[in-house]
Amino acid sequence: MKPVRDLLKHSSVYMIGQVIARMASVVLLPFYTNVFSPADYGVTAILDLMSSLLATVVASGLVTAVTRHHFETEDSAQTDRVWWTGLSMVALVCALTCLPLWLIRHTLADWTLGAEVTQGPWFYTLTILTLCFCVFGMVLDAYLRVLKWSGVFVVISLTRLLINIGLNVWLIVGVGMGVEGLLVGNLIATILQTVVLSTIFVKTRGPFRLDRVIGRHMLRFAVPLVLTAVVTMLMHEADRFFLRIWSSMDVVGVYSLAHKLGFAVNTLCVLPFLSIWTVAIYDIERLPNAPEVFRRIFGWFVSGLGILLLGAALTVHPVLPLLTRSDYGEAVDLVSVILLGLFVFSLSFMFEVPALLKKKTRVLVPAAILGLAVNVGANVLLIPLMGAWGAGWAGVLTYAASSLTILLLCREVMKIDYSWLHLGLTTSGLCLTYVAVRYGCFPHVGIGAQLALSVLVCGLWTVVLFGKDGLEAGMDYLGRRRTMANSTTAISEDTSDVPAEEPLAVSSSSTSAVT
C-alpha cells in the first residue's frame, strides 16, 4: 500500500534527524556541564522550560490545526488561505503572549530564576525573541511535512543544529559569554532556520490570503489540543519549578542534567520502535488473533526496554563522572530513578492502543489531568523532604498514575489481556538487579570492571527474557527452510521425467508467436 510505504519511508527519515539531534544533545552534555556550574545549568534549564511551555501555548495546537485543514482543501487558492491564515494567527497569538511577558520580564526573572541572577531580565529578552522566531518555524516545519519533503526538512534541521553547536561553543568558550552566549547562539541559529523556511514557503505558495471562517475553525480545533499539551508538558517538567521554590538553583541544575540524560536515553530507545508501532497497530488490528499479538508485543516491549534502560542506568555510573564536574555527582544516581519513571510512562504507548484504533482519543485527556494533579501533590510533599530525589520519585508516581488511568479507560474501549505476571516479575527483577550490582558490586571494582559487569548483566537478562522466544523463532525458521527444501526436492523429482524436447518446443512456439 503506497500510503503505508510513504509513511514508513518519511517516518524513517524524520527518525534519523531526531535521533541525531538527541545524540548531539547527549554528546554535548559534558561540554555544558564543564563550562557551566550547576546553578548556571539550572538557569538554562528553567529558561528552556519556559520557552517550551510558551511554544506549546502559542503554536502547538495551531500547527496541528493547519495540518488538518490542509488535507481538507480542494484547490491551491484555498490551500494558500489555510497556510497564510495559520501563520497570521500564530503571529497574533505570539504577540499577545510574548509582549506582556517581555513587559514583566524583571518580575518573571525574579520569580523563576531568583533575584541573585542579575542578568535574568536580559536572558528573558533573548529567550522571548528566540521564541517568536521558533513558533513561526514550527508552522513552516509542518508545511514541509505535509509536502513530504522529509529530506529537505532533515537537511535544514541538521544544518541548523551544526550552526547552533558551533555558535554556542564559540560564544561560550571563545568569547566567554557564558549563559548569554548559549542564548545568543540559539537566537541566531533559530533566525537563520526561520529565514530559510520562510523563503521556501513564499516561493512555493501563492499570494497572501486570509480567511476568517477558516481561522475560527482552526481556533476551535486548536484550543483543546493546547490545553492537553500544556497539561502533559507540565506533568513532565513542572518539577523544575518546585525545586526552584523549595531548593537551590544548584539542585535544579543537577536534577536537570539527570532528567535530560534520562529523557534522551529513553527517547533513543523508544523512538525507533514508535516510528513503526504507530503504523503497525492498524495492520495488526486486521489479524484474526490481534489481541494475542498485542499481548506478545507488550511482553517483548517490556523486556527490551527494561534491559536497555537497566544498561543505561548501570553504565552511567562509571561514565558520567568522567565527563562532568564533581559538583554534578548526585546526578549519577538520580538518572536511575528518572529512567524508572520513564519506563513506567512508556507503558502508556501500549495501553493507549485501543483508543487509537477506535478513534476515541478523548479518553486520554483524564489521564493527563490526573497525572498533573499527582505530580503537583507529590512534588509539594516530597521535594521539601527529599530534595531532588523527591522530584525523581514524584515523577515515578506521576507516570504510574497516568499510565494506569490510560489502561483502565482504554480497557472499556477494547480489552487486551496483557501478561501482568511477566510485567511484575520483569520489572522487579531488573530493579533488584540494579540495586545489587550498583551497591553490592560497583563499590568494590574499577571502571573497566563496572562496564564489563553492566554488559554481562544485560546479556544474561537478554538470554533469560528472549531466549525462549529466540529459540522458538529459530526453530520456526529452520522448519520453514526444511519445508522449502523438501518442496524444492519434490518439484525437481516431478520434473526430472519430463523430456527435454517438450519445454524446448514450447519455448520455440512461444517465441514465434511473439515475433
XYZ file of C-alpha atoms in Angstrom:
515
model
C 0.000 0.000 0.000
C 1.515 3.265 -1.129
C 0.316 5.430 1.813
C 1.843 2.987 4.283
C 5.081 2.787 2.287
C 5.260 6.589 2.163
C 4.577 6.839 5.882
C 7.281 4.327 6.720
C 9.781 5.964 4.366
C 9.278 9.511 5.600
C 8.971 8.456 9.231
C 12.331 6.749 8.920
C 13.923 9.903 7.517
C 12.445 12.056 10.276
C 13.565 9.491 12.827
C 17.163 9.770 11.609
C 17.101 13.518 12.141
C 15.525 13.205 15.594
C 17.956 10.507 16.714
C 20.952 12.555 15.560
C 19.611 15.612 17.381
C 19.105 13.594 20.564
C 22.566 12.075 20.289
C 24.074 15.521 19.784
C 22.257 16.687 22.903
C 23.747 13.820 24.912
C 27.233 14.278 23.441
C 27.202 17.996 24.317
C 26.228 17.408 27.944
C 29.880 17.008 29.070
C 30.747 20.318 27.413
C 27.909 22.252 29.039
C 28.382 20.687 32.467
C 32.094 21.521 32.416
C 31.694 25.157 31.358
C 28.569 25.821 33.470
C 28.214 25.479 37.203
C 25.128 23.575 38.426
C 23.486 26.941 39.138
C 24.171 28.198 35.592
C 22.921 24.911 34.148
C 19.809 25.278 36.291
C 19.218 28.752 34.810
C 19.406 27.345 31.263
C 17.018 24.543 32.255
C 14.415 26.985 33.626
C 14.674 29.214 30.542
C 14.367 26.202 28.243
C 11.340 25.008 30.181
C 9.646 28.411 29.954
C 10.381 28.598 26.219
C 8.957 25.117 25.593
C 5.853 25.897 27.634
C 5.219 29.145 25.757
C 5.827 27.499 22.379
C 3.251 24.861 23.304
C 0.703 27.534 24.210
C 1.344 29.682 21.136
C 1.812 27.202 18.316
C 1.286 23.516 19.141
C -2.476 23.402 18.619
C -2.438 25.754 15.633
C 0.242 23.701 13.880
C -1.958 20.618 14.153
C -4.999 22.629 13.061
C -3.244 23.991 9.949
C -2.087 20.493 9.020
C -5.608 19.106 9.432
C -7.178 21.841 7.267
C -4.508 21.459 4.612
C -5.773 17.978 3.798
C -9.350 19.248 3.585
C -8.599 21.851 0.904
C -9.848 21.393 -2.639
C -7.687 23.782 -4.664
C -4.447 25.752 -4.486
C -6.096 29.074 -3.613
C -7.838 27.534 -0.615
C -4.571 25.942 0.465
C -2.932 29.373 0.318
C -5.649 30.758 2.591
C -5.174 27.923 5.074
C -1.426 28.450 5.464
C -1.418 32.248 5.410
C -4.279 32.291 7.905
C -2.421 29.855 10.134
C 0.771 31.922 10.060
C -1.172 35.110 10.764
C -2.935 33.530 13.750
C 0.371 32.306 15.155
C 1.800 35.815 14.767
C -1.183 37.308 16.575
C -1.140 34.803 19.432
C 2.634 35.199 19.723
C 2.326 38.972 20.024
C -0.489 38.747 22.599
C 1.554 36.248 24.649
C 5.126 37.474 24.344
C 4.685 41.255 24.600
C 3.103 41.158 28.091
C 5.770 38.681 29.219
C 8.516 40.971 27.976
C 6.983 43.912 29.836
C 7.073 41.956 33.119
C 10.440 40.309 32.396
C 12.004 41.686 35.604
C 9.291 40.162 37.786
C 9.347 36.953 35.755
C 13.120 36.652 36.167
C 12.952 37.224 39.916
C 10.170 34.643 40.290
C 11.663 31.862 38.167
C 15.424 32.482 38.351
C 15.821 34.373 41.593
C 16.960 37.927 42.286
C 20.573 36.724 42.523
C 20.634 36.154 38.744
C 21.230 39.792 37.821
C 21.087 39.167 34.043
C 17.718 37.460 34.339
C 15.692 40.146 32.508
C 18.175 40.166 29.605
C 18.094 36.369 29.483
C 14.311 36.512 29.171
C 14.566 39.104 26.399
C 16.774 36.743 24.379
C 14.522 33.765 25.182
C 11.341 35.591 24.112
C 12.954 36.764 20.853
C 14.036 33.196 20.110
C 10.523 32.004 20.872
C 8.983 34.417 18.347
C 11.087 33.020 15.521
C 10.717 29.456 16.800
C 6.909 29.403 16.649
C 6.980 30.577 13.029
C 9.453 27.815 12.325
C 7.081 25.250 13.845
C 4.375 26.152 11.308
C 6.855 26.160 8.430
C 8.247 22.804 9.562
C 4.709 21.439 9.360
C 4.456 22.829 5.834
C 7.456 20.745 4.727
C 5.962 17.701 6.416
C 2.636 17.886 4.576
C 4.551 18.229 1.306
C 6.510 15.113 2.326
C 9.788 16.935 1.807
C 11.383 14.896 4.551
C 14.859 15.097 3.040
C 14.747 18.903 2.855
C 13.392 19.070 6.387
C 16.169 16.903 7.819
C 18.923 18.728 5.911
C 17.710 22.112 7.183
C 17.306 20.810 10.731
C 20.744 19.207 10.864
C 22.392 22.276 9.308
C 20.730 24.409 11.941
C 21.960 22.002 14.628
C 25.567 22.215 13.427
C 25.457 26.018 13.211
C 23.894 26.180 16.676
C 26.597 23.957 18.162
C 29.389 25.951 16.513
C 27.983 29.288 17.671
C 27.417 28.058 21.224
C 30.936 26.689 21.592
C 32.480 29.866 20.153
C 30.359 32.296 22.173
C 30.613 30.360 25.465
C 34.311 29.431 25.335
C 35.892 31.693 22.729
C 34.110 34.903 23.678
C 33.436 33.927 27.283
C 29.764 34.935 27.327
C 28.549 32.045 29.488
C 24.777 31.532 29.631
C 24.302 34.646 27.492
C 26.394 33.036 24.746
C 24.160 29.959 24.762
C 21.045 32.109 24.378
C 22.554 34.309 21.658
C 23.714 31.237 19.723
C 20.228 29.732 19.936
C 18.683 33.011 18.721
C 20.983 33.366 15.693
C 20.553 29.731 14.639
C 16.756 29.962 15.007
C 16.632 33.165 12.918
C 18.680 31.578 10.133
C 16.485 28.473 10.050
C 13.279 30.525 10.014
C 14.579 32.704 7.163
C 15.356 29.630 5.046
C 11.979 28.038 5.779
C 10.168 31.307 5.070
C 11.930 31.640 1.716
C 10.821 28.145 0.709
C 7.273 28.887 1.851
C 6.949 32.188 -0.026
C 8.376 30.736 -3.239
C 6.073 27.684 -3.231
C 2.801 29.281 -2.096
C 0.518 31.834 -3.678
C -0.067 35.455 -2.602
C -1.033 36.449 0.927
C -4.658 35.448 1.661
C -6.711 35.414 4.864
C -9.948 33.588 5.656
C -11.787 34.382 8.892
C -14.021 31.321 8.638
C -11.012 29.002 8.382
C -9.407 30.894 11.251
C -12.393 30.305 13.536
C -12.443 26.610 12.672
C -8.715 26.360 13.392
C -9.102 28.071 16.736
C -11.901 25.741 17.864
C -9.820 22.758 16.781
C -6.622 24.009 18.440
C -7.807 25.064 21.909
C -8.466 21.534 23.318
C -5.125 20.337 21.895
C -3.292 23.228 23.545
C -4.893 22.513 26.915
C -3.983 18.825 26.715
C -0.442 19.584 25.535
C 0.148 22.123 28.312
C -1.139 19.735 30.969
C 1.023 16.906 29.621
C 4.097 19.097 29.441
C 3.642 20.349 32.986
C 3.300 16.729 34.067
C 6.776 16.116 32.618
C 8.518 19.372 33.516
C 6.859 21.104 36.499
C 9.276 19.560 38.992
C 11.960 22.108 37.985
C 9.752 24.951 39.212
C 9.068 23.226 42.525
C 12.772 22.554 43.018
C 13.457 26.229 42.395
C 10.937 27.183 45.113
C 11.959 24.691 47.823
C 15.591 24.147 46.936
C 18.506 25.970 45.302
C 19.404 26.624 41.676
C 22.354 24.254 42.132
C 19.931 21.429 42.862
C 17.847 22.447 39.841
C 20.968 22.173 37.668
C 21.954 18.736 38.975
C 18.427 17.399 38.608
C 18.053 18.936 35.127
C 21.228 17.161 33.975
C 19.937 13.816 35.262
C 16.489 14.387 33.763
C 17.847 15.460 30.375
C 20.177 12.482 30.204
C 17.452 10.037 31.234
C 14.925 11.545 28.840
C 17.411 11.438 25.949
C 18.311 7.794 26.612
C 14.660 6.757 26.876
C 13.840 8.606 23.643
C 16.671 6.915 21.781
C 15.405 3.535 22.978
C 11.700 4.134 22.282
C 11.708 6.383 19.194
C 12.747 3.732 16.621
C 10.012 1.426 17.892
C 7.314 4.108 17.962
C 8.088 5.246 14.418
C 6.858 1.842 13.216
C 4.444 0.965 16.029
C 2.032 3.825 15.295
C 1.601 2.379 11.803
C 1.803 -1.337 12.590
C -1.087 -1.320 15.079
C -3.585 -0.814 12.252
C -2.203 -3.777 10.323
C -2.219 -5.932 13.459
C -5.849 -4.981 14.120
C -6.890 -6.805 10.940
C -5.351 -10.092 12.086
C -7.744 -12.737 13.452
C -5.602 -13.102 16.597
C -4.912 -9.376 17.069
C -5.360 -9.321 20.900
C -2.851 -12.158 21.265
C -0.351 -10.361 19.011
C -0.715 -7.163 21.053
C -0.195 -9.162 24.236
C 3.007 -10.760 22.955
C 4.411 -7.484 21.651
C 3.698 -5.916 25.041
C 5.848 -8.604 26.655
C 8.683 -8.038 24.186
C 8.437 -4.258 24.658
C 8.632 -4.542 28.446
C 11.617 -6.889 28.248
C 13.544 -4.996 25.587
C 13.047 -1.511 27.011
C 13.720 -2.721 30.537
C 17.054 -4.278 29.556
C 18.141 -1.181 27.631
C 17.284 1.169 30.490
C 18.962 -1.133 33.023
C 22.107 -0.996 30.890
C 21.904 2.801 30.715
C 21.344 3.148 34.474
C 24.374 0.964 35.232
C 26.671 2.396 32.563
C 26.107 5.975 33.656
C 27.923 5.304 36.961
C 31.417 4.743 35.564
C 30.997 7.087 32.573
C 29.241 10.264 33.771
C 31.801 11.216 36.483
C 34.499 11.178 33.798
C 32.565 13.679 31.676
C 31.209 16.143 34.244
C 32.439 18.229 37.129
C 32.383 16.774 40.622
C 29.578 19.109 41.754
C 27.184 17.231 39.417
C 27.910 13.981 41.267
C 24.391 13.376 42.607
C 23.041 13.223 39.045
C 24.653 9.775 38.660
C 22.156 8.059 40.966
C 19.223 10.321 40.066
C 19.338 9.029 36.484
C 18.199 5.576 37.614
C 15.044 6.931 39.298
C 14.216 9.098 36.283
C 14.684 6.133 33.948
C 12.347 4.056 36.117
C 9.686 6.754 35.821
C 10.123 6.992 32.051
C 9.889 3.194 31.784
C 6.512 3.336 33.529
C 5.430 6.224 31.292
C 6.447 4.317 28.139
C 3.958 1.589 29.019
C 1.226 4.081 28.106
C 2.221 3.690 24.439
C 0.987 0.114 24.735
C -2.073 0.873 26.860
C -3.400 3.627 24.536
C -3.680 1.297 21.513
C -7.468 0.708 21.897
C -8.120 4.461 21.940
C -6.124 4.927 18.745
C -7.743 2.007 16.955
C -11.295 3.025 17.881
C -10.718 6.795 17.376
C -11.582 7.598 20.984
C -8.527 9.631 21.936
C -10.637 11.801 24.247
C -10.294 9.080 26.887
C -6.595 10.009 27.148
C -7.334 13.515 28.465
C -8.337 12.488 32.034
C -5.041 10.611 32.359
C -3.054 13.767 31.599
C -5.110 15.805 34.083
C -4.752 13.194 36.817
C -1.036 12.905 36.091
C -0.581 16.641 36.563
C -2.562 16.583 39.817
C -0.447 13.718 41.174
C 2.714 15.493 40.008
C 1.854 18.689 41.861
C 0.825 16.877 45.034
C 3.819 14.531 45.055
C 6.313 17.334 44.400
C 4.811 19.504 47.134
C 5.071 16.632 49.631
C 8.367 15.030 48.621
C 10.685 17.856 47.499
C 10.793 19.603 50.923
C 11.687 16.221 52.466
C 13.980 14.687 49.832
C 15.089 17.481 47.506
C 15.981 16.289 44.003
C 15.242 12.693 44.976
C 11.728 13.768 45.881
C 11.265 15.216 42.386
C 12.508 11.946 40.869
C 10.133 9.755 42.854
C 7.292 12.205 42.228
C 7.883 11.536 38.535
C 7.565 7.776 39.090
C 4.250 8.256 40.913
C 3.034 10.677 38.240
C 3.731 8.318 35.344
C 2.292 5.354 37.238
C -0.985 7.220 37.828
C -1.166 8.421 34.217
C -0.360 5.045 32.632
C -2.727 3.154 34.936
C -5.546 5.594 34.142
C -4.962 5.155 30.408
C -5.054 1.375 30.871
C -8.334 1.402 32.832
C -10.091 3.798 30.442
C -8.880 2.027 27.307
C -9.976 -1.365 28.629
C -13.522 -0.056 28.329
C -12.866 0.597 24.643
C -11.153 -2.703 23.800
C -9.816 -5.325 26.182
C -6.305 -6.718 25.723
C -5.183 -9.346 28.241
C -1.634 -8.241 28.995
C 0.704 -10.535 30.880
C 0.768 -8.844 34.284
C 2.842 -11.605 35.826
C 5.521 -11.059 33.186
C 5.449 -7.287 33.759
C 5.684 -7.625 37.535
C 8.439 -10.233 37.576
C 10.482 -8.498 34.861
C 10.269 -5.043 36.426
C 11.031 -6.329 39.921
C 13.914 -8.468 38.691
C 15.519 -5.634 36.725
C 15.179 -3.201 39.648
C 16.662 -5.690 42.124
C 19.492 -6.388 39.692
C 20.285 -2.686 39.503
C 20.360 -2.338 43.295
C 22.510 -5.450 43.736
C 25.050 -4.506 41.063
C 25.152 -0.780 41.837
C 25.520 -1.077 45.620
C 26.846 -4.614 46.014
C 29.433 -4.833 43.227
C 30.364 -1.399 41.861
C 31.957 -0.066 45.091
C 34.483 -2.933 45.026
C 35.634 -2.884 41.386
C 37.168 -0.394 38.953
C 35.677 1.431 35.988
C 36.569 -1.244 33.429
C 35.043 -3.978 35.564
C 31.913 -1.882 36.104
C 31.409 -1.511 32.349
C 32.063 -5.214 31.769
C 29.669 -6.150 34.559
C 26.961 -3.903 33.084
C 27.266 -5.606 29.704
C 27.319 -9.069 31.289
C 24.200 -8.424 33.382
C 22.251 -7.084 30.392
C 23.396 -10.037 28.298
C 22.173 -12.507 30.912
C 18.804 -10.778 31.136
C 18.541 -10.860 27.344
C 19.044 -14.618 27.371
C 16.526 -15.063 30.205
C 13.792 -12.881 28.681
C 14.299 -13.540 24.995
C 15.974 -16.952 24.991
C 12.756 -18.946 24.686
C 11.244 -16.677 22.036
C 14.527 -16.578 20.155
C 14.787 -20.374 20.239
C 11.212 -20.746 19.030
C 11.832 -18.234 16.240
C 14.983 -20.092 15.250
C 13.173 -23.447 15.190
C 10.363 -21.922 13.123
C 12.921 -20.549 10.684
C 14.704 -23.898 10.386
C 11.349 -25.620 9.948
C 10.394 -23.257 7.113
C 13.773 -23.782 5.482
C 13.375 -27.549 5.726
C 9.863 -27.363 4.251
C 11.088 -25.206 1.374
C 13.961 -27.581 0.737
C 11.622 -30.583 0.694
C 9.252 -28.766 -1.654
C 12.123 -27.928 -3.999
C 13.281 -31.538 -3.968
C 9.783 -32.796 -4.720
C 9.395 -30.387 -7.628
C 12.766 -31.456 -9.018
C 11.773 -35.109 -8.833
C 8.424 -34.426 -10.518
C 10.041 -32.600 -13.429
C 13.017 -34.914 -13.881
C 10.955 -37.303 -16.024
C 9.818 -34.651 -18.492
C 11.642 -34.996 -21.865
C 13.913 -32.110 -22.701
C 12.344 -31.664 -26.145
C 8.955 -30.633 -24.737
C 9.981 -27.447 -22.951
C 12.195 -26.533 -25.896
C 9.283 -26.969 -28.293
C 7.076 -24.773 -26.116
C 9.760 -22.159 -25.989
C 10.116 -22.099 -29.763
C 6.423 -21.794 -30.408
C 6.122 -19.012 -27.871
C 8.933 -17.081 -29.468
C 7.393 -17.461 -32.903
C 4.053 -16.216 -31.662
C 5.636 -13.111 -30.148
C 7.613 -12.457 -33.287
